[in-house]
N, CA, C and O atoms as a Tinker XYZ file with bonds, in Angstrom:
   360  protein
     1  N   -102.569000  -75.794000 -125.981000    73     2
     2  CA  -102.976000  -74.705000 -126.821000    64     1     3
     3  C   -102.104000  -73.476000 -126.570000    63     2     4     5
     4  O   -101.778000  -72.749000 -127.509000    81     3
     5  N   -101.727000  -73.241000 -125.332000    73     3     6
     6  CA  -100.911000  -72.082000 -125.015000    64     5     7
     7  C    -99.430000  -72.437000 -124.870000    63     6     8     9
     8  O    -98.607000  -71.589000 -124.527000    81     7
     9  N    -99.110000  -73.689000 -125.134000    73     7    10
    10  CA   -97.722000  -74.097000 -125.045000    64     9    11
    11  C    -97.236000  -74.321000 -123.626000    63    10    12    13
    12  O    -96.028000  -74.336000 -123.387000    81    11
    13  N    -98.137000  -74.494000 -122.690000    73    11    14
    14  CA   -97.734000  -74.682000 -121.299000    64    13    15
    15  C    -97.099000  -76.047000 -121.094000    63    14    16    17
    16  O    -96.204000  -76.188000 -120.260000    81    15
    17  N    -97.536000  -77.046000 -121.829000    73    15    18
    18  CA   -96.895000  -78.341000 -121.789000    64    17    19
    19  C    -97.466000  -79.346000 -120.814000    63    18    20    21
    20  O    -96.832000  -80.369000 -120.559000    81    19
    21  N    -98.634000  -79.095000 -120.261000    73    19    22
    22  CA   -99.248000  -80.113000 -119.408000    64    21    23
    23  C   -100.734000  -80.209000 -119.715000    63    22    24    25
    24  O   -101.339000  -79.291000 -120.269000    81    23
    25  N   -101.300000  -81.339000 -119.342000    73    23    26
    26  CA  -102.707000  -81.606000 -119.659000    64    25    27
    27  C   -103.643000  -80.678000 -118.877000    63    26    28    29
    28  O   -103.379000  -80.333000 -117.725000    81    27
    29  N   -104.723000  -80.289000 -119.520000    73    27    30
    30  CA  -105.768000  -79.491000 -118.869000    64    29    31
    31  C   -106.619000  -80.438000 -118.047000    63    30    32    33
    32  O   -107.236000  -81.346000 -118.604000    81    31
    33  N   -106.669000  -80.250000 -116.736000    73    31    34
    34  CA  -107.363000  -81.174000 -115.849000    64    33    35
    35  C   -108.530000  -80.544000 -115.101000    63    34    36    37
    36  O   -109.181000  -81.218000 -114.303000    81    35
    37  N   -108.802000  -79.291000 -115.338000    73    35    38
    38  CA  -109.899000  -78.641000 -114.631000    64    37    39
    39  C   -111.234000  -79.290000 -114.995000    63    38    40    41
    40  O   -111.447000  -79.708000 -116.133000    81    39
    41  N   -112.109000  -79.363000 -114.024000    73    39    42
    42  CA  -113.437000  -79.933000 -114.231000    64    41    43
    43  C   -114.349000  -78.845000 -114.784000    63    42    44    45
    44  O   -114.398000  -77.751000 -114.222000    81    43
    45  N   -115.075000  -79.113000 -115.875000    73    43    46
    46  CA  -115.987000  -78.104000 -116.423000    64    45    47
    47  C   -117.101000  -77.781000 -115.429000    63    46    48    49
    48  O   -117.565000  -78.653000 -114.694000    81    47
    49  N   -117.516000  -76.531000 -115.416000    73    47    50
    50  CA  -118.632000  -76.131000 -114.566000    64    49    51
    51  C   -119.296000  -74.893000 -115.150000    63    50    52    53
    52  O   -118.692000  -74.155000 -115.929000    81    51
    53  N   -120.538000  -74.680000 -114.764000    73    51    54
    54  CA  -121.200000  -73.414000 -115.042000    64    53    55
    55  C   -122.280000  -73.208000 -113.997000    63    54    56    57
    56  O   -122.708000  -74.151000 -113.332000    81    55
    57  N   -122.706000  -71.993000 -113.864000    73    55    58
    58  CA  -123.813000  -71.683000 -112.968000    64    57    59
    59  C   -124.652000  -70.607000 -113.620000    63    58    60    61
    60  O   -124.194000  -69.882000 -114.503000    81    59
    61  N   -125.871000  -70.519000 -113.174000    73    59    62
    62  CA  -126.795000  -69.516000 -113.693000    64    61    63
    63  C   -127.721000  -69.070000 -112.562000    63    62    64    65
    64  O   -128.203000  -69.883000 -111.773000    81    63
    65  N   -127.951000  -67.794000 -112.505000    73    63    66
    66  CA  -128.829000  -67.229000 -111.475000    64    65    67
    67  C   -130.144000  -66.819000 -112.135000    63    66    68    69
    68  O   -130.151000  -66.014000 -113.066000    81    67
    69  N   -131.246000  -67.370000 -111.656000    73    67    70
    70  CA  -132.575000  -67.047000 -112.162000    64    69    71
    71  C   -133.387000  -66.483000 -111.006000    63    70    72    73
    72  O   -133.945000  -67.231000 -110.204000    81    71
    73  N   -133.449000  -65.162000 -110.927000    73    71    74
    74  CA  -134.093000  -64.479000 -109.806000    64    73    75
    75  C   -133.453000  -64.962000 -108.511000    63    74    76    77
    76  O   -132.273000  -64.691000 -108.290000    81    75
    77  N   -134.174000  -65.662000 -107.653000    73    75    78
    78  CA  -133.602000  -66.090000 -106.376000    64    77    79
    79  C   -133.148000  -67.553000 -106.396000    63    78    80    81
    80  O   -132.937000  -68.144000 -105.337000    81    79
    81  N   -132.997000  -68.136000 -107.572000    73    79    82
    82  CA  -132.619000  -69.546000 -107.698000    64    81    83
    83  C   -131.288000  -69.673000 -108.445000    63    82    84    85
    84  O   -131.118000  -69.131000 -109.537000    81    83
    85  N   -130.350000  -70.402000 -107.830000    73    83    86
    86  CA  -129.064000  -70.656000 -108.462000    64    85    87
    87  C   -129.020000  -72.101000 -108.946000    63    86    88    89
    88  O   -129.307000  -73.031000 -108.192000    81    87
    89  N   -128.662000  -72.273000 -110.200000    73    87    90
    90  CA  -128.490000  -73.600000 -110.794000    64    89    91
    91  C   -127.005000  -73.749000 -111.130000    63    90    92    93
    92  O   -126.421000  -72.896000 -111.798000    81    91
    93  N   -126.405000  -74.843000 -110.658000    73    91    94
    94  CA  -124.989000  -75.106000 -110.915000    64    93    95
    95  C   -124.835000  -76.481000 -111.553000    63    94    96    97
    96  O   -125.620000  -77.393000 -111.293000    81    95
    97  N   -123.813000  -76.613000 -112.389000    73    95    98
    98  CA  -123.532000  -77.878000 -113.054000    64    97    99
    99  C   -122.029000  -78.091000 -113.027000    63    98   100   101
   100  O   -121.265000  -77.213000 -113.429000    81    99
   101  N   -121.604000  -79.256000 -112.554000    73    99   102
   102  CA  -120.179000  -79.586000 -112.459000    64   101   103
   103  C   -119.951000  -80.928000 -113.135000    63   102   104   105
   104  O   -120.697000  -81.879000 -112.903000    81   103
   105  N   -118.929000  -81.008000 -113.963000    73   103   106
   106  CA  -118.606000  -82.248000 -114.658000    64   105   107
   107  C   -118.989000  -82.166000 -116.118000    63   106   108   109
   108  O   -119.201000  -81.085000 -116.668000    81   107
   109  N   -119.074000  -83.343000 -116.738000    73   107   110
   110  CA  -119.419000  -83.394000 -118.155000    64   109   111
   111  C   -120.133000  -84.714000 -118.409000    63   110   112   113
   112  O   -119.544000  -85.786000 -118.266000    81   111
   113  N   -121.394000  -84.630000 -118.784000    73   111   114
   114  CA  -122.205000  -85.838000 -119.001000    64   113   115
   115  C   -122.887000  -85.794000 -120.368000    63   114   116   117
   116  O   -124.090000  -85.548000 -120.449000    81   115
   117  N   -122.127000  -86.029000 -121.447000    73   115   118
   118  CA  -122.766000  -86.059000 -122.758000    64   117   119
   119  C   -123.728000  -87.246000 -122.891000    63   118   120   121
   120  O   -124.673000  -87.207000 -123.679000    81   119
   121  N   -123.472000  -88.294000 -122.110000    73   119   122
   122  CA  -124.389000  -89.433000 -122.033000    64   121   123
   123  C   -124.206000  -90.075000 -120.666000    63   122   124   125
   124  O   -123.133000  -89.989000 -120.069000    81   123
   125  N   -125.251000  -90.712000 -120.180000    73   123   126
   126  CA  -125.199000  -91.356000 -118.872000    64   125   127
   127  C   -126.148000  -92.539000 -118.888000    63   126   128   129
   128  O   -127.043000  -92.620000 -119.729000    81   127
   129  N   -125.947000  -93.453000 -117.954000    73   127   130
   130  CA  -126.838000  -94.604000 -117.877000    64   129   131
   131  C   -127.648000  -94.635000 -116.584000    63   130   132   133
   132  O   -128.505000  -95.501000 -116.410000    81   131
   133  N   -127.382000  -93.692000 -115.672000    73   131   134
   134  CA  -128.169000  -93.592000 -114.437000    64   133   135
   135  C   -128.245000  -92.139000 -114.006000    63   134   136   137
   136  O   -127.272000  -91.392000 -114.108000    81   135
   137  N   -129.406000  -91.757000 -113.528000    73   135   138
   138  CA  -129.637000  -90.412000 -113.012000    64   137   139
   139  C   -130.329000  -90.548000 -111.666000    63   138   140   141
   140  O   -131.392000  -91.160000 -111.559000    81   139
   141  N   -129.712000  -89.969000 -110.637000    73   139   142
   142  CA  -130.286000  -90.003000 -109.293000    64   141   143
   143  C   -130.723000  -88.590000 -108.916000    63   142   144   145
   144  O   -129.974000  -87.632000 -109.107000    81   143
   145  N   -131.912000  -88.467000 -108.391000    73   143   146
   146  CA  -132.413000  -87.179000 -107.913000    64   145   147
   147  C   -132.458000  -87.204000 -106.391000    63   146   148   149
   148  O   -132.897000  -88.185000 -105.790000    81   147
   149  N   -132.005000  -86.124000 -105.775000    73   147   150
   150  CA  -132.076000  -85.958000 -104.327000    64   149   151
   151  C   -132.698000  -84.609000 -104.027000    63   150   152   153
   152  O   -132.534000  -83.662000 -104.795000    81   151
   153  N   -133.409000  -84.517000 -102.917000    73   151   154
   154  CA  -133.947000  -83.241000 -102.486000    64   153   155
   155  C   -135.329000  -82.959000 -103.021000    63   154   156   157
   156  O   -136.070000  -83.864000 -103.405000    81   155
   157  N   -135.661000  -81.669000 -103.037000    73   155   158
   158  CA  -137.005000  -81.221000 -103.379000    64   157   159
   159  C   -136.911000  -80.089000 -104.406000    63   158   160   161
   160  O   -136.537000  -78.966000 -104.069000    81   159
   161  N   -137.251000  -80.392000 -105.653000    73   159   162
   162  CA  -137.183000  -79.372000 -106.707000    64   161   163
   163  C   -138.100000  -78.193000 -106.412000    63   162   164   165
   164  O   -137.720000  -77.043000 -106.631000    81   163
   165  N   -139.304000  -78.467000 -105.918000    73   163   166
   166  CA  -140.256000  -77.390000 -105.633000    64   165   167
   167  C   -139.720000  -76.439000 -104.565000    63   166   168   169
   168  O   -140.023000  -75.246000 -104.585000    81   167
   169  N   -138.929000  -76.963000 -103.639000    73   167   170
   170  CA  -138.332000  -76.136000 -102.586000    64   169   171
   171  C   -137.017000  -75.499000 -103.033000    63   170   172   173
   172  O   -136.379000  -74.777000 -102.267000    81   171
   173  N   -136.614000  -75.771000 -104.279000    73   171   174
   174  CA  -135.362000  -75.253000 -104.842000    64   173   175
   175  C   -134.156000  -75.683000 -104.019000    63   174   176   177
   176  O   -133.255000  -74.891000 -103.741000    81   175
   177  N   -134.162000  -76.952000 -103.637000    73   175   178
   178  CA  -133.079000  -77.537000 -102.861000    64   177   179
   179  C   -132.925000  -78.983000 -103.331000    63   178   180   181
   180  O   -133.472000  -79.901000 -102.720000    81   179
   181  N   -132.176000  -79.180000 -104.418000    73   179   182
   182  CA  -132.105000  -80.512000 -105.020000    64   181   183
   183  C   -130.815000  -80.681000 -105.811000    63   182   184   185
   184  O   -130.097000  -79.722000 -106.096000    81   183
   185  N   -130.549000  -81.944000 -106.155000    73   183   186
   186  CA  -129.430000  -82.218000 -107.043000    64   185   187
   187  C   -129.758000  -83.410000 -107.926000    63   186   188   189
   188  O   -130.548000  -84.283000 -107.566000    81   187
   189  N   -129.130000  -83.420000 -109.088000    73   187   190
   190  CA  -129.217000  -84.532000 -110.031000    64   189   191
   191  C   -127.801000  -85.062000 -110.191000    63   190   192   193
   192  O   -126.874000  -84.310000 -110.493000    81   191
   193  N   -127.643000  -86.367000 -109.987000    73   191   194
   194  CA  -126.332000  -87.006000 -110.075000    64   193   195
   195  C   -126.322000  -87.882000 -111.326000    63   194   196   197
   196  O   -127.102000  -88.826000 -111.441000    81   195
   197  N   -125.443000  -87.562000 -112.244000    73   195   198
   198  CA  -125.321000  -88.298000 -113.504000    64   197   199
   199  C   -124.188000  -89.318000 -113.372000    63   198   200   201
   200  O   -123.065000  -88.972000 -113.005000    81   199
   201  N   -124.502000  -90.580000 -113.678000    73   199   202
   202  CA  -123.507000  -91.647000 -113.579000    64   201   203
   203  C   -123.386000  -92.406000 -114.900000    63   202   204   205
   204  O   -124.349000  -92.549000 -115.653000    81   203
   205  N   -122.183000  -92.879000 -115.148000    73   203   206
   206  CA  -121.934000  -93.796000 -116.262000    64   205   207
   207  C   -121.123000  -94.964000 -115.694000    63   206   208   209
   208  O   -120.037000  -94.782000 -115.145000    81   207
   209  N   -121.680000  -96.163000 -115.843000    73   207   210
   210  CA  -121.047000  -97.376000 -115.319000    64   209   211
   211  C   -120.739000  -97.245000 -113.830000    63   210   212   213
   212  O   -119.692000  -97.692000 -113.361000    81   211
   213  N   -121.663000  -96.626000 -113.094000    73   211   214
   214  CA  -121.535000  -96.479000 -111.646000    64   213   215
   215  C   -120.701000  -95.306000 -111.184000    63   214   216   217
   216  O   -120.701000  -94.981000 -109.997000    81   215
   217  N   -119.991000  -94.661000 -112.095000    73   215   218
   218  CA  -119.097000  -93.552000 -111.758000    64   217   219
   219  C   -119.807000  -92.208000 -111.941000    63   218   220   221
   220  O   -120.470000  -91.990000 -112.955000    81   219
   221  N   -119.670000  -91.311000 -110.969000    73   219   222
   222  CA  -120.250000  -89.969000 -111.080000    64   221   223
   223  C   -119.480000  -89.194000 -112.137000    63   222   224   225
   224  O   -118.258000  -89.067000 -112.063000    81   223
   225  N   -120.210000  -88.676000 -113.124000    73   223   226
   226  CA  -119.555000  -87.902000 -114.185000    64   225   227
   227  C   -119.987000  -86.440000 -114.176000    63   226   228   229
   228  O   -119.315000  -85.588000 -114.757000    81   227
   229  N   -121.125000  -86.141000 -113.508000    73   227   230
   230  CA  -121.578000  -84.762000 -113.411000    64   229   231
   231  C   -122.642000  -84.655000 -112.320000    63   230   232   233
   232  O   -123.312000  -85.630000 -111.981000    81   231
   233  N   -122.776000  -83.452000 -111.784000    73   231   234
   234  CA  -123.798000  -83.175000 -110.776000    64   233   235
   235  C   -124.385000  -81.799000 -111.065000    63   234   236   237
   236  O   -123.655000  -80.823000 -111.236000    81   235
   237  N   -125.702000  -81.735000 -111.117000    73   235   238
   238  CA  -126.412000  -80.459000 -111.259000    64   237   239
   239  C   -127.110000  -80.178000 -109.934000    63   238   240   241
   240  O   -127.735000  -81.066000 -109.355000    81   239
   241  N   -127.002000  -78.943000 -109.455000    73   239   242
   242  CA  -127.627000  -78.594000 -108.186000    64   241   243
   243  C   -128.512000  -77.362000 -108.327000    63   242   244   245
   244  O   -128.286000  -76.502000 -109.179000    81   243
   245  N   -129.500000  -77.303000 -107.488000    73   243   246
   246  CA  -130.343000  -76.122000 -107.347000    64   245   247
   247  C   -130.327000  -75.772000 -105.866000    63   246   248   249
   248  O   -130.775000  -76.557000 -105.031000    81   247
   249  N   -129.810000  -74.595000 -105.546000    73   247   250
   250  CA  -129.781000  -74.134000 -104.172000    64   249   251
   251  C   -128.803000  -74.865000 -103.275000    63   250   252   253
   252  O   -128.946000  -74.823000 -102.053000    81   251
   253  N   -127.824000  -75.526000 -103.840000    73   251   254
   254  CA  -126.827000  -76.265000 -103.059000    64   253   255
   255  C   -125.420000  -75.865000 -103.498000    63   254   256   257
   256  O   -124.654000  -76.688000 -104.000000    81   255
   257  N   -125.097000  -74.602000 -103.304000    73   255   258
   258  CA  -123.813000  -74.070000 -103.765000    64   257   259
   259  C   -122.620000  -74.759000 -103.105000    63   258   260   261
   260  O   -121.642000  -75.082000 -103.779000    81   259
   261  N   -122.691000  -74.984000 -101.802000    73   259   262
   262  CA  -121.568000  -75.633000 -101.104000    64   261   263
   263  C   -121.343000  -77.050000 -101.637000    63   262   264   265
   264  O   -120.206000  -77.488000 -101.812000    81   263
   265  N   -122.435000  -77.748000 -101.889000    73   263   266
   266  CA  -122.326000  -79.097000 -102.433000    64   265   267
   267  C   -121.635000  -79.047000 -103.794000    63   266   268   269
   268  O   -120.755000  -79.861000 -104.076000    81   267
   269  N   -122.026000  -78.113000 -104.622000    73   267   270
   270  CA  -121.441000  -77.983000 -105.950000    64   269   271
   271  C   -119.934000  -77.746000 -105.860000    63   270   272   273
   272  O   -119.170000  -78.340000 -106.621000    81   271
   273  N   -119.507000  -76.896000 -104.952000    73   271   274
   274  CA  -118.075000  -76.619000 -104.777000    64   273   275
   275  C   -117.329000  -77.857000 -104.282000    63   274   276   277
   276  O   -116.221000  -78.136000 -104.741000    81   275
   277  N   -117.924000  -78.596000 -103.353000    73   275   278
   278  CA  -117.294000  -79.812000 -102.827000    64   277   279
   279  C   -117.201000  -80.888000 -103.913000    63   278   280   281
   280  O   -116.207000  -81.610000 -103.992000    81   279
   281  N   -118.232000  -80.992000 -104.744000    73   279   282
   282  CA  -118.211000  -81.946000 -105.860000    64   281   283
   283  C   -117.098000  -81.573000 -106.829000    63   282   284   285
   284  O   -116.350000  -82.442000 -107.276000    81   283
   285  N   -116.981000  -80.300000 -107.156000    73   283   286
   286  CA  -115.930000  -79.851000 -108.077000    64   285   287
   287  C   -114.543000  -80.199000 -107.532000    63   286   288   289
   288  O   -113.696000  -80.699000 -108.273000    81   287
   289  N   -114.306000  -79.940000 -106.248000    73   287   290
   290  CA  -113.007000  -80.238000 -105.643000    64   289   291
   291  C   -112.714000  -81.739000 -105.697000    63   290   292   293
   292  O   -111.603000  -82.138000 -106.046000    81   291
   293  N   -113.690000  -82.564000 -105.358000    73   291   294
   294  CA  -113.493000  -84.015000 -105.367000    64   293   295
   295  C   -113.242000  -84.536000 -106.782000    63   294   296   297
   296  O   -112.388000  -85.399000 -106.984000    81   295
   297  N   -113.981000  -84.016000 -107.759000    73   295   298
   298  CA  -113.772000  -84.434000 -109.147000    64   297   299
   299  C   -112.380000  -84.026000 -109.629000    63   298   300   301
   300  O   -111.711000  -84.810000 -110.303000    81   299
   301  N   -111.938000  -82.824000 -109.297000    73   299   302
   302  CA  -110.616000  -82.362000 -109.731000    64   301   303
   303  C   -109.503000  -83.204000 -109.121000    63   302   304   305
   304  O   -108.476000  -83.437000 -109.758000    81   303
   305  N   -109.706000  -83.660000 -107.886000    73   303   306
   306  CA  -108.692000  -84.472000 -107.209000    64   305   307
   307  C   -108.801000  -85.950000 -107.574000    63   306   308   309
   308  O   -107.922000  -86.746000 -107.244000    81   307
   309  N   -109.893000  -86.308000 -108.262000    73   307   310
   310  CA  -110.104000  -87.712000 -108.590000    64   309   311
   311  C   -110.408000  -88.549000 -107.366000    63   310   312   313
   312  O   -110.153000  -89.753000 -107.349000    81   311
   313  N   -110.960000  -87.906000 -106.331000    73   311   314
   314  CA  -111.218000  -88.556000 -105.053000    64   313   315
   315  C   -112.646000  -89.106000 -105.014000    63   314   316   317
   316  O   -113.576000  -88.425000 -104.584000    81   315
   317  N   -112.796000  -90.335000 -105.465000    73   315   318
   318  CA  -114.111000  -90.964000 -105.546000    64   317   319
   319  C   -114.761000  -91.106000 -104.180000    63   318   320   321
   320  O   -115.967000  -90.899000 -104.048000    81   319
   321  N   -113.982000  -91.456000 -103.162000    73   319   322
   322  CA  -114.531000  -91.623000 -101.809000    64   321   323
   323  C   -115.084000  -90.296000 -101.279000    63   322   324   325
   324  O   -116.178000  -90.262000 -100.716000    81   323
   325  N   -114.340000  -89.217000 -101.454000    73   323   326
   326  CA  -114.808000  -87.907000 -101.003000    64   325   327
   327  C   -116.054000  -87.483000 -101.775000    63   326   328   329
   328  O   -116.985000  -86.917000 -101.202000    81   327
   329  N   -116.065000  -87.756000 -103.070000    73   327   330
   330  CA  -117.214000  -87.412000 -103.907000    64   329   331
   331  C   -118.466000  -88.135000 -103.424000    63   330   332   333
   332  O   -119.510000  -87.510000 -103.241000    81   331
   333  N   -118.369000  -89.437000 -103.217000    73   331   334
   334  CA  -119.518000  -90.202000 -102.758000    64   333   335
   335  C   -119.962000  -89.753000 -101.377000    63   334   336   337
   336  O   -121.156000  -89.754000 -101.078000    81   335
   337  N   -119.007000  -89.367000 -100.529000    73   335   338
   338  CA  -119.333000  -88.857000  -99.188000    64   337   339
   339  C   -120.133000  -87.560000  -99.279000    63   338   340   341
   340  O   -121.128000  -87.389000  -98.574000    81   339
   341  N   -119.702000  -86.659000 -100.137000    73   339   342
   342  CA  -120.413000  -85.382000 -100.327000    64   341   343
   343  C   -121.836000  -85.661000 -100.785000    63   342   344   345
   344  O   -122.775000  -85.038000 -100.290000    81   343
   345  N   -122.008000  -86.570000 -101.704000    73   343   346
   346  CA  -123.332000  -86.865000 -102.267000    64   345   347
   347  C   -124.243000  -87.563000 -101.254000    63   346   348   349
   348  O   -125.463000  -87.412000 -101.322000    81   347
   349  N   -123.675000  -88.316000 -100.326000    73   347   350
   350  CA  -124.474000  -88.986000  -99.291000    64   349   351
   351  C   -124.920000  -88.036000  -98.195000    63   350   352   353
   352  O   -125.981000  -88.244000  -97.605000    81   351
   353  N   -124.154000  -87.013000  -97.906000    73   351   354
   354  CA  -124.442000  -86.160000  -96.758000    64   353   355
   355  C   -125.368000  -85.001000  -97.087000    63   354   356   357
   356  O   -125.718000  -84.231000  -96.192000    81   355
   357  N   -125.761000  -84.857000  -98.298000    73   355   358
   358  CA  -126.615000  -83.719000  -98.658000    64   357   359
   359  C   -128.061000  -84.047000  -98.583000    63   358   360
   360  O   -128.903000  -83.192000  -98.857000    81   359
């Protein structure tokens, strides 16, 4: 679009602050075939992992800012092993 001449590879993300709760979303999941929930929504410490054909395509977090940043880095690098490691350790 700007004539730079290379593909746009950044991973989409957004975040929103609602009083004392931060919601973050990394990736792009217009459709998925599996959704995994981790953590405790009531405690505002949780994540939703969206998968298509076993592959992580997006992650939504509540109160897990570091996890969201690590997921974004792994998705941008295409590092599936690092991504799965981040998701297991939270």
